[in-house]
Amino acid sequence: MVNALTIDVEDYYQVSAFESVVNRAKWSQYESRVEKNTQRILDFLEACQVKATFFVLGWVAERHPTLVKTIHKMGHEVASHGYSHRRIYTQTPEQFREETKQSKQILEDLIGEKVVGYRAASYSITKKSLWALDTLIEEGFLYDSSIFPVWHDLYGIPNSSRFPYIIRRNGGSIREYPLSTIKLCGMTAPFGGGGYLRLFPPFVTKWAIKRLNHKEKQMSIVYFHPWEVDPEQPRIKGSAFSKFRHYVNLDKMESTLISLLHDFQFAPIRDLNPSFLSISDVISYEGND
Ligand SMILES: [Zn+2]
């Protein structure tokens, strides 16, 4: 079973956990660490001979064009993480279309290839923003990986499909790769990315991936961010909860990731076998927006 390895390329001061204390207009005043941290990830992926999907923020791509070219040249998939890292349901459909087009164009100009994959800032395709799927279809995206089938304060569509599926809309269809979850005692629990990956000991994540791969015969979708392999990053003064969410176990992340790369097979989303797709949950998406 091949699992998906995905990296959301953004800097430590751009995350949703700190958006109430970091003014977007002042982003450029923060020390930039995204290039160095992403290079570190590229190095250990190279050492482990693994390719991944990098969802790159347009704002970062504009300021670090060489980084985007390097990711592409090293054989990884370059996909879009939007432009501004504003959650979709805080934007109007017009704003969303404009920034989606803009960020796609920036990436395509840099790599000289079509960008077909999308992941929303903070997984913000929810029932309030299903209209974004229509925009993605119209703008030429073939897949999305933004829907978390869980309850969470910032994201999630509880009870949506836990496995890759096709979403049909009036204007066409798009493949959805939902973030990984495990069913425990009737509850759907997230694992395999970001804070969850840092919070749980590696054996728990490995147990969950094995369970998904072998018992449910499904791939997992692992995700993380360049700032998560950077324990030295400057500290931002946020709420205790935000600080916990952002800083817990940063020093252990790289070894956790390398251990996962050692134990499981990974590939970029573009290379995954589409026979895993089902259309089981499409019906529940129609008419919800
Ligand atoms: Zn992000």
Coordinates of C-alpha atoms and ligand atoms in Angstrom, one line a residue:
M1 CA 0.0 0.0 0.0
V2 CA 1.4 3.4 -1.0
N3 CA 0.5 6.3 1.2
A4 CA 0.5 10.0 0.3
L5 CA 3.2 12.3 1.7
T6 CA 2.3 16.0 1.6
I7 CA 3.9 19.2 2.9
D8 CA 2.1 22.6 3.2
V9 CA 4.9 25.1 2.4
E10 CA 4.3 28.2 4.6
D11 CA 6.4 30.0 7.3
Y12 CA 5.9 29.8 11.1
Y13 CA 4.3 33.3 11.3
Q14 CA 1.6 32.5 8.7
V15 CA -0.3 29.7 10.6
S16 CA -3.9 30.1 11.6
A17 CA -3.0 29.5 15.3
F18 CA -1.3 32.9 15.4
E19 CA -3.4 34.9 12.9
S20 CA -5.0 36.9 15.7
V21 CA -1.6 38.1 16.9
V22 CA 0.4 38.3 13.6
N23 CA -0.7 41.1 11.3
R24 CA -0.7 39.8 7.7
A25 CA 0.5 43.2 6.5
K26 CA 3.6 42.7 8.6
W27 CA 4.5 39.2 7.4
S28 CA 7.6 40.5 5.5
Q29 CA 9.0 41.9 8.8
Y30 CA 9.4 38.5 10.3
E31 CA 12.6 36.5 9.8
S32 CA 12.0 34.1 6.9
R33 CA 12.9 30.5 7.7
V34 CA 10.7 28.6 5.1
E35 CA 13.5 28.2 2.5
K36 CA 16.0 26.7 4.9
N37 CA 13.4 24.5 6.5
T38 CA 12.0 23.2 3.2
Q39 CA 15.5 22.5 2.0
R40 CA 16.0 20.4 5.1
I41 CA 12.9 18.4 4.3
L42 CA 14.1 18.0 0.6
D43 CA 17.4 16.7 2.0
F44 CA 15.9 14.0 4.2
L45 CA 13.4 13.0 1.5
E46 CA 16.3 12.6 -0.9
A47 CA 18.2 10.5 1.6
C48 CA 15.2 8.3 2.0
Q49 CA 14.4 8.3 -1.8
V50 CA 10.9 9.5 -1.3
K51 CA 8.9 11.9 -3.4
A52 CA 6.1 14.0 -2.0
T53 CA 3.5 16.7 -2.9
F54 CA 4.4 20.2 -1.8
F55 CA 1.3 22.5 -1.5
V56 CA 3.1 25.9 -1.8
L57 CA 1.6 29.1 -0.6
G58 CA 1.5 31.7 -3.4
W59 CA 2.9 34.5 -1.1
V60 CA 5.9 32.2 -0.3
A61 CA 6.4 31.2 -4.0
E62 CA 6.6 34.8 -5.1
R63 CA 9.4 35.5 -2.6
H64 CA 11.2 32.2 -2.9
P65 CA 11.0 31.3 -6.6
T66 CA 14.2 29.2 -6.5
L67 CA 12.8 27.1 -3.8
V68 CA 9.7 26.2 -5.9
K69 CA 12.0 25.4 -8.9
T70 CA 14.2 23.2 -6.7
I71 CA 11.2 21.3 -5.4
H72 CA 10.1 20.7 -9.0
K73 CA 13.5 19.8 -10.3
M74 CA 14.0 17.2 -7.5
G75 CA 11.0 15.4 -8.9
H76 CA 8.4 16.3 -6.3
E77 CA 4.9 17.5 -7.1
V78 CA 4.2 21.2 -6.8
A79 CA 0.6 22.0 -5.9
S80 CA -1.3 25.0 -4.5
H81 CA -1.9 26.1 -0.9
G82 CA -3.7 29.3 -2.1
Y83 CA -2.1 32.7 -1.9
S84 CA -2.9 34.5 1.4
H85 CA -3.5 31.7 3.9
R86 CA -6.9 33.2 4.6
R87 CA -9.4 30.5 5.4
I88 CA -11.8 30.0 2.5
Y89 CA -15.0 30.6 4.5
T90 CA -13.7 34.1 5.5
Q91 CA -13.4 35.1 1.8
T92 CA -16.1 36.0 -0.7
P93 CA -16.3 33.6 -3.8
E94 CA -14.8 36.5 -5.8
Q95 CA -11.8 36.9 -3.5
F96 CA -11.3 33.2 -3.5
R97 CA -11.4 32.9 -7.3
E98 CA -8.9 35.8 -7.7
E99 CA -6.4 34.4 -5.2
T100 CA -6.8 30.9 -6.5
K101 CA -6.0 32.0 -10.1
Q102 CA -3.1 34.2 -8.9
S103 CA -1.4 31.5 -6.9
K104 CA -1.8 28.8 -9.6
Q105 CA -0.3 31.2 -12.2
I106 CA 2.7 32.0 -10.0
L107 CA 3.5 28.3 -9.5
E108 CA 2.9 27.4 -13.2
D109 CA 5.1 30.2 -14.4
L110 CA 7.9 28.9 -12.1
I111 CA 7.7 25.2 -13.0
G112 CA 6.5 25.4 -16.6
E113 CA 3.8 22.8 -15.9
K114 CA 0.1 22.7 -15.0
V115 CA -0.7 22.7 -11.3
V116 CA -3.6 20.3 -10.6
G117 CA -3.7 19.8 -6.8
Y118 CA -5.1 22.2 -4.2
R119 CA -5.1 22.3 -0.4
A120 CA -7.0 25.1 1.5
A121 CA -5.4 27.1 4.3
S122 CA -6.4 25.3 7.5
Y123 CA -8.4 22.7 5.6
S124 CA -11.1 25.3 5.3
I125 CA -13.4 23.6 2.8
T126 CA -16.4 23.0 5.1
K127 CA -20.1 23.0 4.5
K128 CA -20.0 26.8 4.6
S129 CA -17.5 26.9 1.6
L130 CA -18.5 24.0 -0.7
W131 CA -18.8 26.6 -3.5
A132 CA -15.0 26.7 -3.5
L133 CA -15.0 23.2 -5.1
D134 CA -16.8 24.8 -8.1
T135 CA -14.1 27.4 -8.4
L136 CA -11.4 24.7 -8.2
I137 CA -13.1 22.7 -11.0
E138 CA -13.5 25.8 -13.2
E139 CA -9.8 26.8 -12.6
G140 CA -8.6 23.4 -13.8
F141 CA -7.7 21.6 -10.6
L142 CA -8.1 17.8 -10.8
Y143 CA -7.9 17.1 -7.1
D144 CA -8.4 18.7 -3.7
S145 CA -7.1 17.6 -0.3
S146 CA -8.8 20.0 2.1
I147 CA -11.7 18.2 3.7
F148 CA -11.2 16.8 7.1
P149 CA -14.0 14.3 8.1
V150 CA -13.9 15.4 11.7
W151 CA -15.3 18.0 14.1
H152 CA -12.8 20.8 14.8
D153 CA -13.1 24.5 15.8
L154 CA -11.5 25.7 12.5
Y155 CA -12.3 23.0 9.9
G156 CA -14.0 19.7 9.1
I157 CA -17.1 18.2 7.6
P158 CA -18.0 15.6 10.2
N159 CA -19.3 12.3 8.8
S160 CA -18.0 13.0 5.3
S161 CA -16.1 10.2 3.5
R162 CA -12.9 9.1 5.3
F163 CA -11.4 7.8 2.0
P164 CA -10.6 9.3 -1.4
Y165 CA -13.7 9.9 -3.4
I166 CA -15.0 11.9 -6.4
I167 CA -17.2 15.0 -5.8
R168 CA -19.6 15.7 -8.6
R169 CA -20.8 19.3 -8.9
N170 CA -23.0 21.0 -11.6
G171 CA -19.9 22.2 -13.5
G172 CA -17.9 18.9 -13.3
S173 CA -16.1 16.7 -10.8
I174 CA -13.0 16.8 -8.7
R175 CA -11.2 14.1 -6.7
E176 CA -11.0 14.6 -3.0
Y177 CA -8.3 13.2 -0.8
P178 CA -9.5 13.7 2.8
L179 CA -7.0 13.9 5.6
S180 CA -6.4 10.7 7.5
T181 CA -8.6 9.5 10.4
I182 CA -9.1 6.4 12.3
K183 CA -12.4 5.0 13.7
L184 CA -12.3 4.2 17.4
C185 CA -15.3 3.2 19.5
G186 CA -17.6 4.9 16.9
M187 CA -15.6 8.2 17.0
T188 CA -13.5 9.5 14.1
A189 CA -10.1 10.6 15.3
P190 CA -7.5 12.5 13.2
F191 CA -4.0 11.3 12.9
G192 CA -1.0 11.5 10.5
G193 CA -0.5 15.2 10.3
G194 CA 0.8 18.4 11.9
G195 CA 0.0 18.6 15.6
Y196 CA -1.4 15.1 15.7
L197 CA 1.8 13.7 14.3
R198 CA 3.8 15.6 16.9
L199 CA 1.5 14.9 19.8
F200 CA 1.2 11.1 19.5
P201 CA 4.3 8.9 20.0
P202 CA 5.4 7.5 16.6
F203 CA 4.2 4.0 17.5
V204 CA 0.6 5.3 17.7
T205 CA 0.8 6.9 14.3
K206 CA 2.4 3.8 12.9
W207 CA -0.4 1.6 14.4
A208 CA -3.0 3.9 12.8
I209 CA -1.4 3.8 9.4
K210 CA -1.1 0.0 9.5
R211 CA -4.7 -0.3 10.6
L212 CA -5.8 1.9 7.7
N213 CA -3.6 0.1 5.2
H214 CA -4.2 -3.4 6.2
K215 CA -7.6 -3.5 7.9
E216 CA -9.4 -0.9 5.9
K217 CA -7.3 -1.3 2.7
Q218 CA -6.9 2.4 2.4
M219 CA -3.9 4.7 2.1
S220 CA -3.2 7.3 4.6
I221 CA -2.4 11.0 3.8
V222 CA 0.4 12.3 5.9
Y223 CA 0.9 16.1 6.1
F224 CA 3.3 18.4 7.8
H225 CA 4.9 21.9 7.5
P226 CA 8.4 23.2 7.1
W227 CA 8.2 25.1 10.4
E228 CA 7.5 21.7 12.2
V229 CA 11.1 20.6 11.7
D230 CA 12.5 23.9 13.1
P231 CA 12.6 23.8 16.9
E232 CA 14.8 27.0 16.9
Q233 CA 12.1 29.1 15.3
P234 CA 11.4 32.5 16.9
R235 CA 8.6 32.2 19.5
I236 CA 5.4 34.1 18.9
K237 CA 3.3 35.3 21.9
G238 CA -0.2 33.7 21.4
S239 CA -2.7 32.0 23.7
A240 CA -1.5 29.1 25.7
F241 CA -3.6 26.7 23.5
S242 CA -2.1 28.2 20.3
K243 CA 1.4 27.9 21.6
F244 CA 0.8 24.3 22.7
R245 CA -0.7 23.4 19.3
H246 CA 2.3 25.0 17.4
Y247 CA 5.3 24.2 19.6
V248 CA 4.6 20.7 21.1
N249 CA 7.4 18.3 20.2
L250 CA 9.0 20.3 17.4
D251 CA 12.3 18.8 18.4
K252 CA 11.0 15.2 17.8
M253 CA 9.3 15.8 14.4
E254 CA 12.2 15.1 12.1
S255 CA 13.0 11.8 13.6
T256 CA 9.3 10.8 13.7
L257 CA 9.0 11.6 10.0
I258 CA 12.2 9.7 9.1
S259 CA 11.0 6.7 11.0
L260 CA 7.6 6.8 9.1
L261 CA 9.5 7.1 5.8
H262 CA 11.5 4.0 6.8
D263 CA 8.5 1.9 7.7
F264 CA 6.0 2.8 5.0
Q265 CA 5.9 3.5 1.3
F266 CA 5.0 7.1 0.3
A267 CA 4.4 8.9 -3.0
P268 CA 3.0 12.3 -4.2
I269 CA -0.8 12.5 -4.6
R270 CA -0.4 12.7 -8.4
D271 CA 1.1 9.2 -8.5
L272 CA -1.5 7.4 -6.4
N273 CA -3.6 4.8 -8.0
P274 CA -7.0 6.2 -8.7
S275 CA -8.6 2.8 -8.4
F276 CA -8.9 3.7 -4.7
L277 CA -11.5 6.3 -5.5
S278 CA -15.1 5.7 -4.8
I279 CA -18.1 7.9 -5.3
S280 CA -19.8 6.7 -2.1
D281 CA -20.2 10.1 -0.4
V282 CA -20.9 12.3 -3.4
I283 CA -24.7 12.4 -2.9
S284 CA -24.4 14.1 0.6
Y285 CA -22.5 17.0 -1.0
E286 CA -25.2 17.9 -3.4
G287 CA -27.5 20.8 -2.4
N288 CA -25.6 21.5 0.9
D289 CA -24.5 25.0 -0.1
Ligands
ZN1 ZN -1.3 26.1 5.8

